[in-house]
Every structure is written in structure tokens, then in C-alpha cells.
Amino acid sequence: DAGVIQSPRHEVTEMGQEVTLRCKPISGHDYLFWYRQTMMRGLELLIYFNNNVPIDDSGMPEDRFSAKMPNASFSTLKIQPSEPRDSAVYFCASSLTGGGNEQFFGPGTRLTVL
Amino acid sequence: AQKVTQAQTEISVVEKEDVTLDCVYETRDTTYYLFWYKQPPSGELVFLIRRNSFDEQNEISGRYSWNFQKSTSSFNFTITASQVVDSAVYFCALSTGANSKLTFGKGITLSVRP
């Protein structure tokens, strides 16, 4: 079975542009997570979904960030407008169930905002 | 609040040496789960192990072993006879109860020299 799929793998954009990151979780997994990794802050959870419903978005940095999960096999993380401080690696992960089940991560999207 | 501390930031060893990576956690919940993930230079996050708070039995998987001690709130990871391919950043993580949020430590960069 394929793992978590993310696209694009690399994104370079200019400040002010809209950026959309995409994720396809492992089939059958009910939970989907978006993380951000930076040198300064490490790995931090942005938002997670259960059965396509957002459960906790307390980690979303500000209104410029939004995430959707229109169906069980697809999620997007959008940044509009993007800023240089958004430069980071964004990971998507999925798990079969919640409550301590292991999360399987995608390869990540490296975002650079100039 | 929950917290994971990985006090070691960088470790360098020569191949075939044993190395232990330390992890100390904080939580007030009685039900929690501990994880180790590996992030090799290629950047993906690889799940290594999951432990729940009711199972203090140590675990061995090949050259890897994990020591869970509730008395000291520690979940340490030992690599025996290290190899160059073990060079990576290793993260310890914690989730509590029914909450699916993973709290990560800052990570330990392990370099294994030939």
C-alpha cells in the first residue's frame, strides 16, 4: 500500500503569493495531521482531522493559514498571503485511529517564500 | 500540559559503538503513549516504536532497544553496534489519553563516523 503522498515536494514562491500544499493519506486511515518543521520551533502540529472534520486547529499560526479535507483521501493546507517566515518543511501524517496510534508521515513539502 | 525533553542535541560516535539517546517526558495524564521517530538526511520521518503507559516492558528490535521507566519519566533509546546508516535526527514524542496530538522533543542529531 502506498504511504502518505504529498505534493509538491518543493515550492518556491514570492511573498504575497498564495500557496497550496496537498496531501493524500493512507487509505483507511481516519486521522490526518498537518505539521510544520523549522529550525527554531522544531516539529509543531498545525491542525488535525478526524473523518474529514477538523478537530483541533489551535496550532494554526494565524488567519493566513487554512486547511480543508473535502473527502477521506485528500487534504489541502493553504497559505494566503505567504510570508518569508512561513518558509519551512510541511509534513502531512495519517493514522488508523486516534488516541495514541502511530502516525505515518509523508515525505514533506519544503516551502521557500522569498 | 505535556512536554518532551531531549537534552542531548548532537552525538557523534564511531561505527560499532553503542549509543543511548535520552528522552524525558512530562504529563499529568495516567494514560499516555511514547514514540520514537527517525529522520534521516533525506528528510522523511520514520516511525520506530510506540509504547503505552501501562506497559513498562523493555523492547528489543535487532540492534535497537528501548528502556521505559515511569519512575524517572524516561523512555531512552539504545543503538547497539552503531552503523553509518544510523546517522539521522531522532525524535521522541508523546501523546496523552484520547488526544491525538503528538508533542515532539527537539530531536537529537546522531552522527556515526566510519
CSV table of C-alpha atoms in Angstrom, one decimal:
chain,number,residue,atom,x,y,z
A,1,ASP,CA,0.0,0.0,0.0
A,2,ALA,CA,1.3,3.5,-0.8
A,3,GLY,CA,2.3,5.7,2.1
A,4,VAL,CA,1.2,9.2,2.7
A,5,ILE,CA,1.6,11.3,-0.5
A,6,GLN,CA,2.4,15.0,-0.5
A,7,SER,CA,2.7,17.4,-3.4
A,8,PRO,CA,4.6,19.4,-4.4
A,9,ARG,CA,7.8,18.2,-2.8
A,10,HIS,CA,9.4,21.6,-3.2
A,11,GLU,CA,7.8,25.0,-3.6
A,12,VAL,CA,9.4,28.3,-4.1
A,13,THR,CA,7.2,31.4,-4.2
A,14,GLU,CA,7.4,35.1,-3.6
A,15,MET,CA,6.0,36.9,-0.6
A,16,GLY,CA,2.3,37.7,-1.0
A,17,GLN,CA,1.5,34.7,-3.3
A,18,GLU,CA,-1.0,32.0,-2.4
A,19,VAL,CA,0.5,28.6,-1.7
A,20,THR,CA,-1.5,25.3,-1.6
A,21,LEU,CA,0.0,22.1,-0.2
A,22,ARG,CA,-1.7,18.8,-0.9
A,23,CYS,CA,-1.9,15.5,0.9
A,24,LYS,CA,-3.3,12.1,0.3
A,25,PRO,CA,-3.4,10.0,3.5
A,26,ILE,CA,-3.0,6.2,3.7
A,27,SER,CA,-6.3,4.5,2.6
A,28,GLY,CA,-8.5,3.6,5.5
A,29,HIS,CA,-6.8,6.0,8.0
A,30,ASP,CA,-9.4,8.1,9.8
A,31,TYR,CA,-7.0,10.8,11.1
A,32,LEU,CA,-5.0,13.3,9.2
A,33,PHE,CA,-2.4,15.7,10.6
A,34,TRP,CA,-0.5,18.7,9.3
A,35,TYR,CA,2.8,19.6,10.9
A,36,ARG,CA,5.4,22.3,10.3
A,37,GLN,CA,9.1,21.8,10.9
A,38,THR,CA,11.5,24.7,11.4
A,39,MET,CA,15.0,25.0,13.0
A,40,MET,CA,13.7,27.5,15.5
A,41,ARG,CA,10.5,25.8,16.6
A,42,GLY,CA,11.1,22.1,15.7
A,43,LEU,CA,8.1,20.0,14.8
A,44,GLU,CA,4.8,21.5,15.7
A,45,LEU,CA,1.2,20.4,15.0
A,46,LEU,CA,-0.9,22.8,13.0
A,47,ILE,CA,-4.2,21.0,12.7
A,48,TYR,CA,-5.7,17.6,12.6
A,49,PHE,CA,-8.8,16.0,11.2
A,50,ASN,CA,-10.9,13.0,12.2
A,51,ASN,CA,-13.2,11.6,9.5
A,52,ASN,CA,-12.7,14.8,7.4
A,53,VAL,CA,-13.7,17.0,10.3
A,54,PRO,CA,-11.2,19.5,11.8
A,55,ILE,CA,-10.8,18.6,15.5
A,56,ASP,CA,-8.0,20.9,16.7
A,57,ASP,CA,-6.7,23.9,14.8
A,58,SER,CA,-5.1,25.6,17.8
A,59,GLY,CA,-1.7,25.3,16.2
A,60,MET,CA,-2.5,27.2,13.1
A,61,PRO,CA,-0.4,30.3,13.3
A,62,GLU,CA,-2.8,32.9,12.0
A,63,ASP,CA,-5.7,33.6,9.7
A,64,ARG,CA,-3.4,33.4,6.7
A,65,PHE,CA,-3.4,29.6,7.1
A,66,SER,CA,-6.4,27.4,6.3
A,67,ALA,CA,-6.8,23.7,5.9
A,68,LYS,CA,-9.6,21.6,4.3
A,69,MET,CA,-10.4,17.9,3.9
A,70,PRO,CA,-13.2,17.6,1.4
A,71,ASN,CA,-13.0,13.8,1.4
A,72,ALA,CA,-11.2,10.9,3.1
A,73,SER,CA,-8.4,10.8,0.5
A,74,PHE,CA,-7.5,14.4,0.1
A,75,SER,CA,-6.5,17.4,2.2
A,76,THR,CA,-5.0,20.9,1.5
A,77,LEU,CA,-3.1,23.4,3.5
A,78,LYS,CA,-3.3,26.9,2.1
A,79,ILE,CA,-1.3,30.0,3.0
A,80,GLN,CA,-2.6,33.3,1.7
A,81,PRO,CA,-0.8,35.6,1.5
A,82,SER,CA,2.6,33.9,2.1
A,83,GLU,CA,5.4,35.5,4.1
A,84,PRO,CA,9.1,34.7,4.3
A,85,ARG,CA,8.6,33.4,7.9
A,86,ASP,CA,6.4,30.7,6.5
A,87,SER,CA,9.4,29.0,5.0
A,88,ALA,CA,9.6,25.5,6.5
A,89,VAL,CA,9.0,21.9,5.8
A,90,TYR,CA,5.3,21.0,6.0
A,91,PHE,CA,4.5,17.4,6.8
A,92,CYS,CA,1.2,15.5,6.4
A,93,ALA,CA,0.7,12.4,8.5
A,94,SER,CA,-2.2,9.9,8.9
A,95,SER,CA,-3.1,7.3,11.5
A,96,LEU,CA,-5.6,4.5,11.6
A,97,THR,CA,-7.3,5.8,14.7
A,98,GLY,CA,-6.6,8.4,17.3
A,99,GLY,CA,-5.7,8.2,20.9
A,100,GLY,CA,-2.1,7.2,20.7
A,101,ASN,CA,-2.0,5.3,17.4
A,102,GLU,CA,1.2,5.7,15.5
A,103,GLN,CA,1.2,8.4,12.8
A,104,PHE,CA,2.8,7.8,9.4
A,105,PHE,CA,4.3,10.7,7.8
A,106,GLY,CA,4.6,11.8,4.2
A,107,PRO,CA,7.9,13.0,2.6
A,108,GLY,CA,7.1,16.6,3.3
A,109,THR,CA,6.9,19.8,1.2
A,110,ARG,CA,9.8,22.2,1.5
A,111,LEU,CA,8.4,25.7,1.2
A,112,THR,CA,10.6,28.7,0.5
A,113,VAL,CA,9.0,32.1,0.5
A,114,LEU,CA,11.3,34.8,-1.0
B,1,ALA,CA,0.5,20.5,29.7
B,2,GLN,CA,2.8,17.9,28.2
B,3,LYS,CA,6.4,18.2,27.4
B,4,VAL,CA,9.2,16.2,25.9
B,5,THR,CA,12.9,17.0,26.7
B,6,GLN,CA,15.7,15.6,24.7
B,7,ALA,CA,18.7,17.2,26.5
B,8,GLN,CA,21.3,15.9,24.1
B,9,THR,CA,21.4,17.9,20.9
B,10,GLU,CA,24.2,16.3,19.0
B,11,ILE,CA,26.0,13.0,19.5
B,12,SER,CA,29.0,11.7,17.5
B,13,VAL,CA,30.2,8.1,17.7
B,14,VAL,CA,32.5,5.8,15.7
B,15,GLU,CA,30.9,2.9,14.0
B,16,LYS,CA,30.3,-0.1,16.2
B,17,GLU,CA,30.0,1.9,19.3
B,18,ASP,CA,26.8,1.7,21.4
B,19,VAL,CA,24.9,4.9,21.9
B,20,THR,CA,21.9,5.8,24.1
B,21,LEU,CA,19.6,8.7,23.2
B,22,ASP,CA,17.8,10.1,26.2
B,23,CYS,CA,14.1,11.2,26.4
B,24,VAL,CA,12.3,12.7,29.4
B,25,TYR,CA,8.6,13.4,29.4
B,26,GLU,CA,6.1,15.3,31.5
B,27,THR,CA,2.4,14.7,31.7
B,28,ARG,CA,-0.2,14.6,34.4
B,29,ASP,CA,-2.3,12.0,32.5
B,30,THR,CA,-2.1,8.4,33.6
B,31,THR,CA,-2.8,7.1,30.1
B,32,TYR,CA,-0.2,8.2,27.6
B,33,TYR,CA,1.9,7.0,24.6
B,34,LEU,CA,5.5,7.4,23.8
B,35,PHE,CA,7.1,7.3,20.4
B,36,TRP,CA,10.4,7.4,18.7
B,37,TYR,CA,10.8,8.6,15.1
B,38,LYS,CA,13.9,8.7,12.9
B,39,GLN,CA,14.6,11.5,10.4
B,40,PRO,CA,17.4,10.5,8.0
B,41,PRO,CA,19.2,13.1,5.9
B,42,SER,CA,16.6,12.5,3.1
B,43,GLY,CA,14.1,14.2,5.4
B,44,GLU,CA,11.2,11.8,5.9
B,45,LEU,CA,10.0,10.9,9.4
B,46,VAL,CA,10.1,7.1,10.0
B,47,PHE,CA,8.1,5.6,12.9
B,48,LEU,CA,10.3,3.3,15.1
B,49,ILE,CA,8.3,2.4,18.2
B,50,ARG,CA,5.2,3.1,20.2
B,51,ARG,CA,4.8,2.4,23.9
B,52,ASN,CA,1.8,2.9,26.2
B,53,SER,CA,2.0,4.0,29.8
B,54,PHE,CA,0.8,0.6,31.1
B,55,ASP,CA,3.5,-1.4,29.5
B,56,GLU,CA,6.9,-0.8,31.1
B,57,GLN,CA,8.4,-3.9,29.5
B,58,ASN,CA,11.6,-3.0,27.6
B,59,GLU,CA,11.7,-3.8,23.9
B,60,ILE,CA,14.4,-5.0,21.6
B,61,SER,CA,14.3,-5.0,17.9
B,62,GLY,CA,17.5,-6.1,16.3
B,63,ARG,CA,20.2,-3.5,17.2
B,64,TYR,CA,17.6,-1.2,18.7
B,65,SER,CA,16.3,-1.3,22.3
B,66,TRP,CA,14.1,0.9,24.4
B,67,ASN,CA,14.1,1.4,28.1
B,68,PHE,CA,10.9,2.8,29.6
B,69,GLN,CA,11.0,3.8,33.2
B,70,LYS,CA,7.9,5.5,34.7
B,71,SER,CA,9.7,6.2,37.9
B,72,THR,CA,12.1,8.6,36.1
B,73,SER,CA,9.6,9.6,33.3
B,74,SER,CA,12.2,8.4,30.8
B,75,PHE,CA,12.0,6.5,27.5
B,76,ASN,CA,15.5,6.0,26.3
B,77,PHE,CA,16.7,4.5,23.1
B,78,THR,CA,19.9,2.5,22.6
B,79,ILE,CA,21.5,1.6,19.4
B,80,THR,CA,24.0,-1.3,19.7
B,81,ALA,CA,26.9,-1.6,17.3
B,82,SER,CA,26.0,1.6,15.5
B,83,GLN,CA,26.3,1.9,11.8
B,84,VAL,CA,26.8,4.8,9.4
B,85,VAL,CA,23.2,4.3,8.2
B,86,ASP,CA,22.0,5.1,11.7
B,87,SER,CA,23.1,8.8,11.2
B,88,ALA,CA,19.9,10.8,11.5
B,89,VAL,CA,17.9,13.0,13.7
B,90,TYR,CA,15.9,11.1,16.3
B,91,PHE,CA,12.7,12.5,17.8
B,92,CYS,CA,10.9,11.3,21.0
B,93,ALA,CA,7.2,12.2,21.1
B,94,LEU,CA,4.3,12.0,23.5
B,95,SER,CA,0.5,11.9,23.2
B,96,THR,CA,-1.9,11.6,26.1
B,97,GLY,CA,-5.2,9.8,26.7
B,98,ALA,CA,-7.7,10.0,23.8
B,99,ASN,CA,-5.9,13.1,22.5
B,100,SER,CA,-4.3,12.5,19.1
B,101,LYS,CA,-1.8,15.4,19.3
B,102,LEU,CA,1.8,14.5,19.3
B,103,THR,CA,4.2,16.6,21.2
B,104,PHE,CA,7.8,16.2,19.9
B,105,GLY,CA,11.1,16.8,21.6
B,106,LYS,CA,13.7,19.0,19.8
B,107,GLY,CA,15.5,16.0,18.4
B,108,ILE,CA,19.0,14.5,18.7
B,109,THR,CA,21.3,14.6,15.8
B,110,LEU,CA,23.3,11.4,15.7
B,111,SER,CA,26.4,11.1,13.5
B,112,VAL,CA,28.1,7.8,13.1
B,113,ARG,CA,31.6,8.0,11.7
B,114,PRO,CA,33.1,5.1,9.8
